[in-house]
Amino acid sequence: MVAMAEALHWHASGRVLDCSARTLVMGVLNVTPDSFSDGGRFLDPDLAVAHASRMVADGADIVDVGGESTRPGAEPVTAEEERRRVVSVIERIAAEHPRLAISIDTRKSEVAAAALEAGACIVNDVSAGRDPEMFAVAREAGAGLVLMHMLGDPRTMQEAPRYDDVVAEVKEYLRERIEAAEFAGIEPQALCVDPGIGFGKNLEHNLALLKRLDAFADLGRPVLVGPSRKRFIGAILDLPQDERVEGTAGAVAWAIAHGAHVVRVHDVKQIVRAARVVDAIARAEA
Ligand code: 9MG
């Protein structure tokens, strides 16, 4: 278990997200036809904006808008199509919820730039800056940036992933990406790290990363974890995606108790409630 840490703040385009007072909940909004859990549900912009408002009402601190699926085996889409899906949705969410932090889930600097212009303040980049322009785009906007570990790319990442020591290798990779981002001029306080549950990892790898999540604390940045409805939960419980909310709550509770500052989830209402209880226990005088 981690001791309750000293203040940790995440800077994002002029906002300061306090990652020490309580766990921040990032709600997933996939504006895609093919995402693994909610693909096709929010392609209509009206439905997407309404779902964002629902998540805000349910307690989301951040809404993560994505226009390209990163599920295992997903085919890439063009930047133009990705931009078309997300920009107007972000503009409308930002207008309706001016205090909300919006993140853009993209690996493309071009999409990130358009989304930041439209009102997003965080870039959630599952490739941790592989696009050579991504760091410059984030730096220019002063945006928050999630650096996530992924082995390979979504099309191939689940083809027999292999590590000698998954925790050490993922941590070393994140340390190197922090250094690269800082070298590109991004302020350290803008960065958040994520071990990338399910991105080029088998069940054993995912469980090891969660079990040893406390190992990421000394990277000195907020830790984001996204176990929501993922395959490892289905494998443990033998349940389909739409019946994994309790399994997600279990993984989230463990993650918070072992150092997660931000959790990325589909089921905001249920997970906010679970997170509040874990936060209260973790901060109790004892
Ligand atoms: C886009 N996306 C899907 N799963 C994710 C995870 O675990 N972390 C982050 N940062 N993004 C994710």
Short mmCIF file of C-alpha atoms and ligand atoms in Angstrom, two decimals:
data_model
loop_
_atom_site.label_atom_id
_atom_site.label_comp_id
_atom_site.label_asym_id
_atom_site.label_seq_id
_atom_site.Cartn_x
_atom_site.Cartn_y
_atom_site.Cartn_z
CA MET A 1 0.00 0.00 0.00
CA VAL A 2 1.20 3.50 -0.73
CA ALA A 3 1.35 6.16 1.98
CA MET A 4 -0.75 9.21 1.12
CA ALA A 5 1.66 11.27 -0.91
CA GLU A 6 2.60 14.90 -0.71
CA ALA A 7 0.85 17.30 -3.13
CA LEU A 8 0.99 16.25 -6.76
CA HIS A 9 -0.37 18.58 -9.40
CA TRP A 10 -0.97 18.04 -13.11
CA HIS A 11 -0.74 21.15 -15.29
CA ALA A 12 -2.91 21.27 -18.40
CA SER A 13 -3.31 24.41 -20.52
CA GLY A 14 -3.58 26.77 -17.55
CA ARG A 15 -5.56 24.36 -15.39
CA VAL A 16 -4.11 22.66 -12.35
CA LEU A 17 -5.55 19.25 -11.56
CA ASP A 18 -4.97 18.27 -7.95
CA CYS A 19 -3.98 14.61 -7.98
CA SER A 20 -3.48 14.31 -4.22
CA ALA A 21 -6.80 15.39 -2.70
CA ARG A 22 -8.70 12.47 -4.25
CA THR A 23 -8.59 10.12 -7.22
CA LEU A 24 -9.50 11.77 -10.51
CA VAL A 25 -11.92 9.90 -12.74
CA MET A 26 -11.51 10.13 -16.51
CA GLY A 27 -14.65 9.08 -18.40
CA VAL A 28 -14.27 7.38 -21.79
CA LEU A 29 -16.06 8.86 -24.80
CA ASN A 30 -15.34 6.91 -27.98
CA VAL A 31 -16.63 8.67 -31.09
CA THR A 32 -15.82 5.62 -33.20
CA PRO A 33 -17.67 2.84 -35.00
CA ASP A 34 -15.38 0.09 -33.66
CA SER A 35 -14.06 0.66 -30.13
CA PHE A 36 -13.89 -2.53 -28.10
CA SER A 37 -16.62 -1.77 -25.61
CA ASP A 38 -18.83 1.09 -26.82
CA GLY A 39 -17.98 1.21 -30.54
CA GLY A 40 -20.76 2.83 -32.59
CA ARG A 41 -22.80 4.05 -29.59
CA PHE A 42 -21.60 7.67 -29.71
CA LEU A 43 -20.79 8.30 -33.38
CA ASP A 44 -23.76 10.66 -33.54
CA PRO A 45 -22.44 13.97 -32.11
CA ASP A 46 -25.69 14.65 -30.20
CA LEU A 47 -25.38 11.29 -28.43
CA ALA A 48 -21.68 11.88 -27.77
CA VAL A 49 -22.29 15.27 -26.14
CA ALA A 50 -25.20 13.90 -24.12
CA HIS A 51 -23.02 11.04 -22.88
CA ALA A 52 -20.29 13.50 -21.86
CA SER A 53 -22.89 15.48 -19.88
CA ARG A 54 -24.05 12.24 -18.22
CA MET A 55 -20.48 11.44 -17.18
CA VAL A 56 -19.98 14.96 -15.81
CA ALA A 57 -23.21 14.64 -13.80
CA ASP A 58 -21.94 11.28 -12.53
CA GLY A 59 -18.72 12.87 -11.27
CA ALA A 60 -16.15 12.63 -14.07
CA ASP A 61 -13.23 15.05 -13.63
CA ILE A 62 -11.97 14.53 -17.17
CA VAL A 63 -13.73 13.36 -20.34
CA ASP A 64 -11.43 11.54 -22.77
CA VAL A 65 -12.63 11.93 -26.36
CA GLY A 66 -11.27 9.48 -28.94
CA GLY A 67 -11.89 9.21 -32.69
CA GLU A 68 -9.77 6.14 -33.44
CA SER A 69 -10.10 2.77 -31.76
CA THR A 70 -7.01 1.42 -30.00
CA ARG A 71 -8.55 -1.98 -29.23
CA PRO A 72 -6.34 -4.98 -30.13
CA GLY A 73 -6.43 -5.58 -33.89
CA ALA A 74 -7.98 -2.19 -34.71
CA GLU A 75 -7.23 -0.72 -38.14
CA PRO A 76 -5.91 2.87 -38.21
CA VAL A 77 -8.03 5.76 -39.55
CA THR A 78 -6.82 8.87 -41.38
CA ALA A 79 -6.10 12.06 -39.45
CA GLU A 80 -8.79 13.81 -41.44
CA GLU A 81 -11.46 11.29 -40.43
CA GLU A 82 -10.30 11.26 -36.81
CA ARG A 83 -10.42 15.07 -36.69
CA ARG A 84 -13.86 15.11 -38.27
CA ARG A 85 -15.18 12.78 -35.56
CA VAL A 86 -13.80 14.63 -32.54
CA VAL A 87 -13.48 18.38 -33.16
CA SER A 88 -17.12 19.47 -33.17
CA VAL A 89 -17.88 17.14 -30.26
CA ILE A 90 -15.08 18.69 -28.20
CA GLU A 91 -16.23 22.22 -29.09
CA ARG A 92 -19.74 21.44 -27.92
CA ILE A 93 -18.64 19.70 -24.70
CA ALA A 94 -16.29 22.60 -23.90
CA ALA A 95 -19.09 25.13 -24.46
CA GLU A 96 -21.51 23.21 -22.23
CA HIS A 97 -18.97 22.39 -19.51
CA PRO A 98 -16.39 25.20 -19.39
CA ARG A 99 -14.85 23.95 -16.13
CA LEU A 100 -14.41 20.37 -17.34
CA ALA A 101 -10.98 19.07 -18.33
CA ILE A 102 -11.26 17.43 -21.76
CA SER A 103 -8.57 15.10 -23.05
CA ILE A 104 -8.05 13.99 -26.61
CA ASP A 105 -7.17 10.33 -27.04
CA THR A 106 -4.96 10.35 -30.14
CA ARG A 107 -1.57 9.28 -31.46
CA LYS A 108 -1.58 11.96 -34.18
CA SER A 109 -0.13 15.43 -33.57
CA GLU A 110 -2.41 16.91 -36.21
CA VAL A 111 -5.51 15.62 -34.40
CA ALA A 112 -4.10 16.70 -31.03
CA ALA A 113 -3.52 20.25 -32.33
CA ALA A 114 -7.07 20.53 -33.66
CA ALA A 115 -8.54 19.11 -30.45
CA LEU A 116 -6.53 21.47 -28.23
CA GLU A 117 -7.71 24.38 -30.38
CA ALA A 118 -11.30 23.14 -29.97
CA GLY A 119 -11.08 23.14 -26.16
CA ALA A 120 -9.22 20.04 -24.98
CA CYS A 121 -6.45 20.62 -22.42
CA ILE A 122 -4.83 17.17 -22.21
CA VAL A 123 -3.42 14.84 -24.86
CA ASN A 124 -3.82 11.15 -24.02
CA ASP A 125 -1.24 9.59 -26.31
CA VAL A 126 -1.12 5.80 -26.03
CA SER A 127 2.05 5.86 -28.14
CA ALA A 128 3.85 8.29 -25.76
CA GLY A 129 4.97 10.70 -28.46
CA ARG A 130 5.92 8.45 -31.39
CA ASP A 131 4.58 11.10 -33.80
CA PRO A 132 7.64 13.36 -34.09
CA GLU A 133 5.50 16.52 -33.81
CA MET A 134 3.47 15.44 -30.78
CA PHE A 135 5.74 16.91 -28.10
CA ALA A 136 5.93 20.26 -29.94
CA VAL A 137 2.14 20.42 -30.22
CA ALA A 138 1.67 19.66 -26.50
CA ARG A 139 4.43 22.12 -25.52
CA GLU A 140 3.04 24.99 -27.62
CA ALA A 141 -0.41 24.59 -26.04
CA GLY A 142 1.00 24.01 -22.53
CA ALA A 143 -1.24 20.94 -22.57
CA GLY A 144 -1.18 18.05 -20.14
CA LEU A 145 0.23 14.89 -21.72
CA VAL A 146 -0.36 11.24 -20.83
CA LEU A 147 2.62 9.07 -21.71
CA MET A 148 1.43 5.47 -21.95
CA HIS A 149 3.39 2.26 -22.48
CA MET A 150 2.38 0.15 -25.46
CA LEU A 151 4.35 -2.72 -27.00
CA GLY A 152 4.12 -2.38 -30.79
CA ASP A 153 0.85 -0.96 -32.12
CA PRO A 154 -2.84 -1.81 -31.68
CA ARG A 155 -2.96 -3.97 -34.82
CA THR A 156 -0.30 -6.40 -33.58
CA MET A 157 0.30 -5.75 -29.90
CA GLN A 158 -1.45 -8.85 -28.55
CA GLU A 159 0.53 -11.26 -30.77
CA ALA A 160 2.53 -13.07 -28.06
CA PRO A 161 3.86 -10.09 -26.05
CA ARG A 162 7.08 -10.97 -24.19
CA TYR A 163 9.05 -9.34 -21.37
CA ASP A 164 11.82 -10.56 -19.06
CA ASP A 165 10.57 -8.26 -16.28
CA VAL A 166 7.42 -6.45 -17.31
CA VAL A 167 7.38 -3.98 -14.41
CA ALA A 168 11.03 -2.97 -14.81
CA GLU A 169 10.77 -2.69 -18.62
CA VAL A 170 7.56 -0.65 -18.62
CA LYS A 171 8.95 1.63 -15.93
CA GLU A 172 12.23 2.14 -17.80
CA TYR A 173 10.31 2.96 -20.98
CA LEU A 174 8.18 5.55 -19.14
CA ARG A 175 11.29 7.08 -17.56
CA GLU A 176 12.84 7.41 -21.02
CA ARG A 177 9.66 9.01 -22.47
CA ILE A 178 9.53 11.51 -19.57
CA GLU A 179 13.12 12.47 -20.37
CA ALA A 180 12.35 12.78 -24.09
CA ALA A 181 9.30 14.96 -23.41
CA GLU A 182 11.25 17.20 -21.05
CA PHE A 183 14.09 17.41 -23.54
CA ALA A 184 11.51 18.64 -26.09
CA GLY A 185 10.63 21.47 -23.69
CA ILE A 186 7.52 20.11 -21.98
CA GLU A 187 7.35 21.10 -18.32
CA PRO A 188 7.53 18.08 -15.98
CA GLN A 189 4.28 19.10 -14.27
CA ALA A 190 2.40 18.60 -17.55
CA LEU A 191 3.22 14.89 -17.66
CA CYS A 192 1.28 11.89 -16.41
CA VAL A 193 2.39 8.26 -16.84
CA ASP A 194 0.41 5.10 -17.57
CA PRO A 195 1.62 1.47 -17.66
CA GLY A 196 -0.87 0.71 -20.46
CA ILE A 197 -2.96 -2.17 -19.14
CA GLY A 198 -3.85 -4.44 -22.09
CA PHE A 199 -1.54 -2.76 -24.60
CA GLY A 200 0.85 -5.54 -25.61
CA LYS A 201 0.38 -7.48 -22.35
CA ASN A 202 -1.07 -10.86 -21.50
CA LEU A 203 -3.03 -11.67 -18.33
CA GLU A 204 0.12 -12.33 -16.32
CA HIS A 205 1.71 -9.04 -17.46
CA ASN A 206 -1.42 -7.04 -16.59
CA LEU A 207 -1.66 -8.61 -13.13
CA ALA A 208 2.04 -8.00 -12.44
CA LEU A 209 1.74 -4.33 -13.45
CA LEU A 210 -1.26 -3.82 -11.21
CA LYS A 211 0.27 -5.75 -8.34
CA ARG A 212 3.45 -3.64 -8.50
CA LEU A 213 1.81 -0.34 -9.40
CA ASP A 214 3.56 1.27 -6.44
CA ALA A 215 6.84 0.85 -8.37
CA PHE A 216 5.80 3.74 -10.65
CA ALA A 217 5.53 6.29 -7.82
CA ASP A 218 9.17 7.30 -7.97
CA LEU A 219 8.78 8.52 -11.55
CA GLY A 220 7.43 11.56 -9.69
CA ARG A 221 4.38 12.07 -11.89
CA PRO A 222 0.67 11.23 -11.53
CA VAL A 223 -0.08 7.62 -12.47
CA LEU A 224 -3.08 6.91 -14.70
CA VAL A 225 -4.53 3.41 -14.98
CA GLY A 226 -7.16 2.17 -17.45
CA PRO A 227 -8.45 -1.31 -16.56
CA SER A 228 -12.04 -0.56 -17.59
CA ARG A 229 -13.96 -3.61 -18.91
CA LYS A 230 -10.71 -4.98 -20.35
CA ARG A 231 -10.01 -8.51 -21.51
CA PHE A 232 -8.02 -9.47 -18.39
CA ILE A 233 -11.15 -8.87 -16.31
CA GLY A 234 -13.17 -10.99 -18.74
CA ALA A 235 -10.53 -13.73 -18.47
CA ILE A 236 -10.67 -13.75 -14.66
CA LEU A 237 -14.46 -13.65 -14.40
CA ASP A 238 -15.40 -15.34 -17.68
CA LEU A 239 -17.83 -12.51 -18.40
CA PRO A 240 -18.53 -10.39 -21.50
CA GLN A 241 -17.65 -6.69 -21.71
CA ASP A 242 -21.03 -5.44 -20.59
CA GLU A 243 -20.77 -7.41 -17.34
CA ARG A 244 -17.37 -6.27 -16.19
CA VAL A 245 -18.26 -3.26 -14.06
CA GLU A 246 -17.72 -5.04 -10.73
CA GLY A 247 -14.44 -6.48 -11.98
CA THR A 248 -13.42 -2.99 -13.09
CA ALA A 249 -14.31 -1.64 -9.63
CA GLY A 250 -12.11 -4.30 -8.04
CA ALA A 251 -9.16 -3.42 -10.27
CA VAL A 252 -9.69 0.30 -9.70
CA ALA A 253 -9.86 -0.12 -5.92
CA TRP A 254 -6.60 -2.07 -5.95
CA ALA A 255 -4.98 0.50 -8.25
CA ILE A 256 -5.97 3.45 -6.07
CA ALA A 257 -4.69 1.70 -2.94
CA HIS A 258 -1.39 1.09 -4.74
CA GLY A 259 -0.75 4.53 -6.16
CA ALA A 260 -3.10 5.39 -9.06
CA HIS A 261 -4.03 9.08 -9.19
CA VAL A 262 -6.29 8.96 -12.25
CA VAL A 263 -8.50 6.09 -13.45
CA ARG A 264 -9.88 5.90 -16.98
CA VAL A 265 -13.28 4.18 -17.03
CA HIS A 266 -16.51 3.69 -18.99
CA ASP A 267 -18.83 3.27 -15.98
CA VAL A 268 -18.31 6.64 -14.33
CA LYS A 269 -21.18 6.61 -11.86
CA GLN A 270 -20.26 3.25 -10.31
CA ILE A 271 -16.51 3.84 -10.34
CA VAL A 272 -16.74 7.35 -8.83
CA ARG A 273 -18.64 5.78 -5.90
CA ALA A 274 -16.06 3.03 -5.50
CA ALA A 275 -13.18 5.52 -5.75
CA ARG A 276 -14.66 7.83 -3.10
CA VAL A 277 -14.83 4.96 -0.62
CA VAL A 278 -11.24 3.87 -1.28
CA ASP A 279 -10.09 7.52 -1.05
CA ALA A 280 -11.81 7.91 2.33
CA ILE A 281 -10.17 4.75 3.70
CA ALA A 282 -6.78 5.72 2.31
CA ARG A 283 -6.93 9.16 3.93
CA ALA A 284 -8.38 8.09 7.29
CA GLU A 285 -6.39 8.89 10.42
CA ALA A 286 -5.28 5.56 11.82
C1 9MG B 1 -7.28 5.03 -25.09
N1 9MG B 1 -7.04 4.08 -24.02
C2 9MG B 1 -7.55 2.82 -23.91
N2 9MG B 1 -7.08 2.23 -22.80
C3 9MG B 1 -6.27 3.13 -22.20
C4 9MG B 1 -5.48 3.12 -21.05
O1 9MG B 1 -5.38 2.02 -20.27
N3 9MG B 1 -4.77 4.22 -20.72
C5 9MG B 1 -4.83 5.34 -21.51
N4 9MG B 1 -4.09 6.40 -21.14
N5 9MG B 1 -5.55 5.40 -22.63
C6 9MG B 1 -6.25 4.31 -22.97
#
